[in-house]
Amino acid sequence: MASIIESAWTYLITNFSDFQLTCLGGFVLHESVFFLSGLPFLLFERAGWFGKYKIQKKNNSPAAQEKCITRLLLYHFCVNLPILIGSYPVFKFMGTRSSLPLPSWKVISTQIIFYFILEDFAFYWGHRILHTKWLYKHVHSVHHEYATPFGLTSEYAHPAEILFLGFATIIGPAITGPHLITIYLWVSLRVLETVEAHSGYHFPWSPSNFLPLYGGADFHDYHHRLLYTKSGNYSSTFVYMDWIFGTDKGYRKLKSLKENERFEAVGKEM
């Protein structure tokens, strides 16, 4: 497996420049992972599939879904891509390289775990700031136009928010100066995580059912159902920051009430 990956990477660095791989390759990778993972949830909602796993019974209209996709394409090509191209010198200053040899899986996995932890910390505080009165009204309210989220709404946001919270994603690689393949994997996993968190579905196989401290769709869906400063659940991936600072109390209370209702219903059936 390692030899196949190394051969594929050798082909890439032989046929494409470092700039092309970093900026254009990174953009193509992001778009591919984002839309391929997000579009199925839009289809599920529109077709009514997996209804019993849907967290909210309300659906978005086809017009609302199409508006989301149109805005996303506009933001990605007119905001994200130019920023990525303009940031190439920053990537080089960080120490990012694309040359062989490739880093070991131990190095890659250690760095990505570090990125997730650091990103979650930075995102939590940035997200809380966005829920202050002025910033929510003028910036973050764009993301909250969808009270019933679906996968693609994860990146539906004001351009200023894209810049502001994008810092949380890049701070880890900025500190460690990783290999480009590590950044590829980090971006892919981060996109998959945020799409799942905004999916609107809680399946038996959802990661939050197996990974300790992982928030997931049920955790973040609660955040979208409530508006402005009282929503809580500000973390991106994990739940411990909200637990430490008490910003998940409403969510925990609601879960407790639902569990009690479920136990009472089971007791009556028996």
Tab-separated table of N, CA and C in Angstrom, residues 34-120:
chain	number	residue	atom	x	y	z
A	34	PHE	N	-15.827	17.701	-0.438
A	34	PHE	CA	-16.973	18.435	0.089
A	34	PHE	C	-18.268	18.072	-0.624
A	35	PHE	N	-18.274	18.156	-1.934
A	35	PHE	CA	-19.524	17.925	-2.661
A	35	PHE	C	-19.887	16.437	-2.729
A	36	LEU	N	-18.904	15.568	-2.834
A	36	LEU	CA	-19.210	14.140	-2.873
A	36	LEU	C	-19.760	13.641	-1.539
A	37	SER	N	-19.312	14.235	-0.440
A	37	SER	CA	-19.822	13.824	0.878
A	37	SER	C	-21.101	14.568	1.252
A	38	GLY	N	-21.271	15.802	0.753
A	38	GLY	CA	-22.425	16.607	1.134
A	38	GLY	C	-23.662	16.410	0.304
A	39	LEU	N	-23.512	16.157	-0.990
A	39	LEU	CA	-24.674	16.020	-1.872
A	39	LEU	C	-25.605	14.864	-1.492
A	40	PRO	N	-25.079	13.703	-1.036
A	40	PRO	CA	-26.007	12.634	-0.639
A	40	PRO	C	-27.017	13.052	0.425
A	41	PHE	N	-26.619	13.891	1.382
A	41	PHE	CA	-27.555	14.311	2.430
A	41	PHE	C	-28.653	15.214	1.855
A	42	LEU	N	-28.310	15.997	0.847
A	42	LEU	CA	-29.318	16.799	0.162
A	42	LEU	C	-30.303	15.880	-0.539
A	43	LEU	N	-29.786	14.831	-1.161
A	43	LEU	CA	-30.638	13.852	-1.845
A	43	LEU	C	-31.529	13.109	-0.852
A	44	PHE	N	-30.978	12.709	0.288
A	44	PHE	CA	-31.758	12.014	1.313
A	44	PHE	C	-32.948	12.863	1.748
A	45	GLU	N	-32.680	14.152	1.985
A	45	GLU	CA	-33.746	15.035	2.448
A	45	GLU	C	-34.803	15.237	1.375
A	46	ARG	N	-34.351	15.446	0.145
A	46	ARG	CA	-35.297	15.697	-0.939
A	46	ARG	C	-36.130	14.456	-1.260
A	47	ALA	N	-35.526	13.287	-1.196
A	47	ALA	CA	-36.236	12.048	-1.529
A	47	ALA	C	-36.978	11.449	-0.341
A	48	GLY	N	-36.697	11.956	0.865
A	48	GLY	CA	-37.357	11.422	2.052
A	48	GLY	C	-36.769	10.112	2.532
A	49	TRP	N	-35.550	9.810	2.144
A	49	TRP	CA	-34.912	8.567	2.564
A	49	TRP	C	-34.346	8.695	3.985
A	50	PHE	N	-34.282	7.565	4.687
A	50	PHE	CA	-33.721	7.500	6.043
A	50	PHE	C	-34.438	8.467	6.992
A	51	GLY	N	-35.744	8.632	6.774
A	51	GLY	CA	-36.523	9.582	7.570
A	51	GLY	C	-36.462	9.331	9.063
A	52	LYS	N	-36.379	8.074	9.463
A	52	LYS	CA	-36.394	7.769	10.899
A	52	LYS	C	-35.099	8.203	11.588
A	53	TYR	N	-34.062	8.473	10.794
A	53	TYR	CA	-32.800	8.920	11.366
A	53	TYR	C	-32.629	10.425	11.275
A	54	LYS	N	-33.589	11.115	10.693
A	54	LYS	CA	-33.489	12.558	10.542
A	54	LYS	C	-33.759	13.227	11.889
A	55	ILE	N	-32.906	14.149	12.271
A	55	ILE	CA	-33.004	14.773	13.590
A	55	ILE	C	-34.192	15.718	13.662
A	56	GLN	N	-34.368	16.546	12.643
A	56	GLN	CA	-35.525	17.423	12.558
A	56	GLN	C	-36.443	16.926	11.445
A	57	LYS	N	-37.744	16.991	11.680
A	57	LYS	CA	-38.697	16.514	10.676
A	57	LYS	C	-38.899	17.524	9.550
A	58	LYS	N	-38.569	18.774	9.829
A	58	LYS	CA	-38.715	19.812	8.816
A	58	LYS	C	-37.682	19.620	7.705
A	59	ASN	N	-38.101	19.883	6.453
A	59	ASN	CA	-37.201	19.801	5.309
A	59	ASN	C	-36.991	21.178	4.696
A	60	ASN	N	-35.855	21.341	4.056
A	60	ASN	CA	-35.604	22.552	3.290
A	60	ASN	C	-36.259	22.431	1.914
A	61	SER	N	-36.744	23.522	1.394
A	61	SER	CA	-37.354	23.509	0.069
A	61	SER	C	-36.276	23.328	-0.992
A	62	PRO	N	-36.640	22.808	-2.176
A	62	PRO	CA	-35.664	22.709	-3.268
A	62	PRO	C	-35.019	24.058	-3.587
A	63	ALA	N	-35.809	25.133	-3.492
A	63	ALA	CA	-35.269	26.471	-3.766
A	63	ALA	C	-34.184	26.838	-2.755
A	64	ALA	N	-34.398	26.497	-1.485
A	64	ALA	CA	-33.412	26.785	-0.444
A	64	ALA	C	-32.143	25.961	-0.661
A	65	GLN	N	-32.300	24.716	-1.066
A	65	GLN	CA	-31.143	23.865	-1.344
A	65	GLN	C	-30.340	24.404	-2.523
A	66	GLU	N	-31.045	24.827	-3.573
A	66	GLU	CA	-30.373	25.359	-4.764
A	66	GLU	C	-29.671	26.678	-4.446
A	67	LYS	N	-30.286	27.492	-3.600
A	67	LYS	CA	-29.649	28.740	-3.185
A	67	LYS	C	-28.338	28.445	-2.469
A	68	CYS	N	-28.335	27.442	-1.628
A	68	CYS	CA	-27.133	27.062	-0.885
A	68	CYS	C	-26.017	26.670	-1.853
A	69	ILE	N	-26.324	25.827	-2.826
A	69	ILE	CA	-25.308	25.356	-3.775
A	69	ILE	C	-24.775	26.517	-4.614
A	70	THR	N	-25.668	27.386	-5.070
A	70	THR	CA	-25.252	28.529	-5.889
A	70	THR	C	-24.310	29.441	-5.122
A	71	ARG	N	-24.689	29.771	-3.875
A	71	ARG	CA	-23.836	30.631	-3.058
A	71	ARG	C	-22.494	29.962	-2.760
A	72	LEU	N	-22.530	28.660	-2.507
A	72	LEU	CA	-21.300	27.939	-2.200
A	72	LEU	C	-20.314	28.009	-3.363
A	73	LEU	N	-20.812	27.772	-4.566
A	73	LEU	CA	-19.943	27.829	-5.742
A	73	LEU	C	-19.355	29.230	-5.912
A	74	LEU	N	-20.184	30.238	-5.656
A	74	LEU	CA	-19.717	31.619	-5.746
A	74	LEU	C	-18.621	31.883	-4.722
A	75	TYR	N	-18.868	31.495	-3.469
A	75	TYR	CA	-17.891	31.722	-2.406
A	75	TYR	C	-16.606	30.929	-2.647
A	76	HIS	N	-16.747	29.681	-3.063
A	76	HIS	CA	-15.568	28.836	-3.239
A	76	HIS	C	-14.651	29.353	-4.343
A	77	PHE	N	-15.242	29.752	-5.473
A	77	PHE	CA	-14.426	30.190	-6.601
A	77	PHE	C	-13.984	31.651	-6.484
A	78	CYS	N	-14.804	32.469	-5.838
A	78	CYS	CA	-14.488	33.908	-5.764
A	78	CYS	C	-13.821	34.325	-4.456
A	79	VAL	N	-13.896	33.461	-3.422
A	79	VAL	CA	-13.282	33.793	-2.129
A	79	VAL	C	-12.208	32.756	-1.776
A	80	ASN	N	-12.616	31.489	-1.671
A	80	ASN	CA	-11.685	30.454	-1.220
A	80	ASN	C	-10.497	30.269	-2.156
A	81	LEU	N	-10.764	30.163	-3.460
A	81	LEU	CA	-9.682	29.909	-4.413
A	81	LEU	C	-8.673	31.054	-4.457
A	82	PRO	N	-9.114	32.312	-4.570
A	82	PRO	CA	-8.125	33.401	-4.552
A	82	PRO	C	-7.306	33.454	-3.263
A	83	ILE	N	-7.965	33.166	-2.124
A	83	ILE	CA	-7.237	33.160	-0.852
A	83	ILE	C	-6.189	32.060	-0.845
A	84	LEU	N	-6.561	30.901	-1.361
A	84	LEU	CA	-5.631	29.769	-1.400
A	84	LEU	C	-4.431	30.082	-2.284
A	85	ILE	N	-4.684	30.685	-3.434
A	85	ILE	CA	-3.595	31.053	-4.339
A	85	ILE	C	-2.700	32.115	-3.696
A	86	GLY	N	-3.326	33.121	-3.100
A	86	GLY	CA	-2.564	34.186	-2.458
A	86	GLY	C	-1.791	33.734	-1.239
A	87	SER	N	-2.212	32.591	-0.663
A	87	SER	CA	-1.566	32.088	0.553
A	87	SER	C	-0.372	31.186	0.267
A	88	TYR	N	-0.060	30.961	-1.003
A	88	TYR	CA	1.044	30.043	-1.340
A	88	TYR	C	2.356	30.419	-0.651
A	89	PRO	N	2.736	31.702	-0.646
A	89	PRO	CA	3.973	32.058	0.071
A	89	PRO	C	3.925	31.725	1.562
A	90	VAL	N	2.718	31.795	2.122
A	90	VAL	CA	2.559	31.460	3.543
A	90	VAL	C	2.823	29.972	3.755
A	91	PHE	N	2.289	29.140	2.855
A	91	PHE	CA	2.528	27.697	2.955
A	91	PHE	C	4.026	27.397	2.878
A	92	LYS	N	4.721	28.081	1.978
A	92	LYS	CA	6.162	27.840	1.851
A	92	LYS	C	6.900	28.329	3.094
A	93	PHE	N	6.475	29.455	3.638
A	93	PHE	CA	7.094	29.983	4.855
A	93	PHE	C	6.858	29.028	6.026
A	94	MET	N	5.695	28.381	6.057
A	94	MET	CA	5.371	27.419	7.103
A	94	MET	C	6.286	26.204	7.060
A	95	GLY	N	6.883	25.960	5.897
A	95	GLY	CA	7.746	24.792	5.760
A	95	GLY	C	7.093	23.629	5.050
A	96	THR	N	5.934	23.864	4.464
A	96	THR	CA	5.237	22.806	3.746
A	96	THR	C	6.054	22.367	2.540
A	97	ARG	N	6.190	21.046	2.365
A	97	ARG	CA	6.937	20.513	1.227
A	97	ARG	C	6.128	19.406	0.561
A	98	SER	N	6.447	19.163	-0.707
A	98	SER	CA	5.754	18.097	-1.433
A	98	SER	C	6.712	17.005	-1.894
A	99	SER	N	7.993	17.190	-1.642
A	99	SER	CA	9.016	16.269	-2.136
A	99	SER	C	9.030	14.954	-1.358
A	100	LEU	N	9.695	13.975	-1.955
A	100	LEU	CA	9.916	12.709	-1.268
A	100	LEU	C	11.101	12.870	-0.306
A	101	PRO	N	11.208	12.066	0.752
A	101	PRO	CA	10.319	10.961	1.093
A	101	PRO	C	9.028	11.427	1.774
A	102	LEU	N	8.002	10.573	1.708
A	102	LEU	CA	6.759	10.868	2.393
A	102	LEU	C	6.924	10.632	3.891
A	103	PRO	N	6.204	11.374	4.708
A	103	PRO	CA	6.288	11.141	6.162
A	103	PRO	C	5.676	9.800	6.535
A	104	SER	N	6.085	9.271	7.662
A	104	SER	CA	5.522	7.997	8.125
A	104	SER	C	4.088	8.193	8.595
A	105	TRP	N	3.334	7.098	8.652
A	105	TRP	CA	1.949	7.183	9.119
A	105	TRP	C	1.882	7.615	10.579
A	106	LYS	N	2.924	7.278	11.336
A	106	LYS	CA	2.974	7.709	12.731
A	106	LYS	C	3.049	9.225	12.818
A	107	VAL	N	3.890	9.834	11.993
A	107	VAL	CA	4.025	11.288	11.977
A	107	VAL	C	2.729	11.935	11.493
A	108	ILE	N	2.166	11.397	10.414
A	108	ILE	CA	0.932	11.955	9.846
A	108	ILE	C	-0.202	11.899	10.858
A	109	SER	N	-0.406	10.740	11.473
A	109	SER	CA	-1.517	10.577	12.412
A	109	SER	C	-1.333	11.444	13.650
A	110	THR	N	-0.101	11.558	14.142
A	110	THR	CA	0.161	12.400	15.308
A	110	THR	C	-0.148	13.858	15.010
A	111	GLN	N	0.281	14.321	13.849
A	111	GLN	CA	0.036	15.704	13.471
A	111	GLN	C	-1.459	15.979	13.294
A	112	ILE	N	-2.170	15.064	12.662
A	112	ILE	CA	-3.603	15.290	12.416
A	112	ILE	C	-4.392	15.290	13.718
A	113	ILE	N	-4.057	14.415	14.648
A	113	ILE	CA	-4.714	14.429	15.958
A	113	ILE	C	-4.472	15.773	16.645
A	114	PHE	N	-3.229	16.254	16.569
A	114	PHE	CA	-2.895	17.563	17.136
A	114	PHE	C	-3.708	18.667	16.471
A	115	TYR	N	-3.866	18.598	15.146
A	115	TYR	CA	-4.633	19.608	14.420
A	115	TYR	C	-6.086	19.624	14.868
A	116	PHE	N	-6.666	18.446	15.050
A	116	PHE	CA	-8.067	18.371	15.474
A	116	PHE	C	-8.256	19.012	16.850
A	117	ILE	N	-7.362	18.711	17.765
A	117	ILE	CA	-7.464	19.254	19.118
A	117	ILE	C	-7.293	20.769	19.117
A	118	LEU	N	-6.271	21.245	18.416
A	118	LEU	CA	-5.994	22.682	18.362
A	118	LEU	C	-7.098	23.428	17.617
A	119	GLU	N	-7.566	22.865	16.509
A	119	GLU	CA	-8.632	23.501	15.730
A	119	GLU	C	-9.904	23.610	16.547
A	120	ASP	N	-10.219	22.573	17.298
A	120	ASP	CA	-11.434	22.584	18.091
A	120	ASP	C	-11.388	23.675	19.157
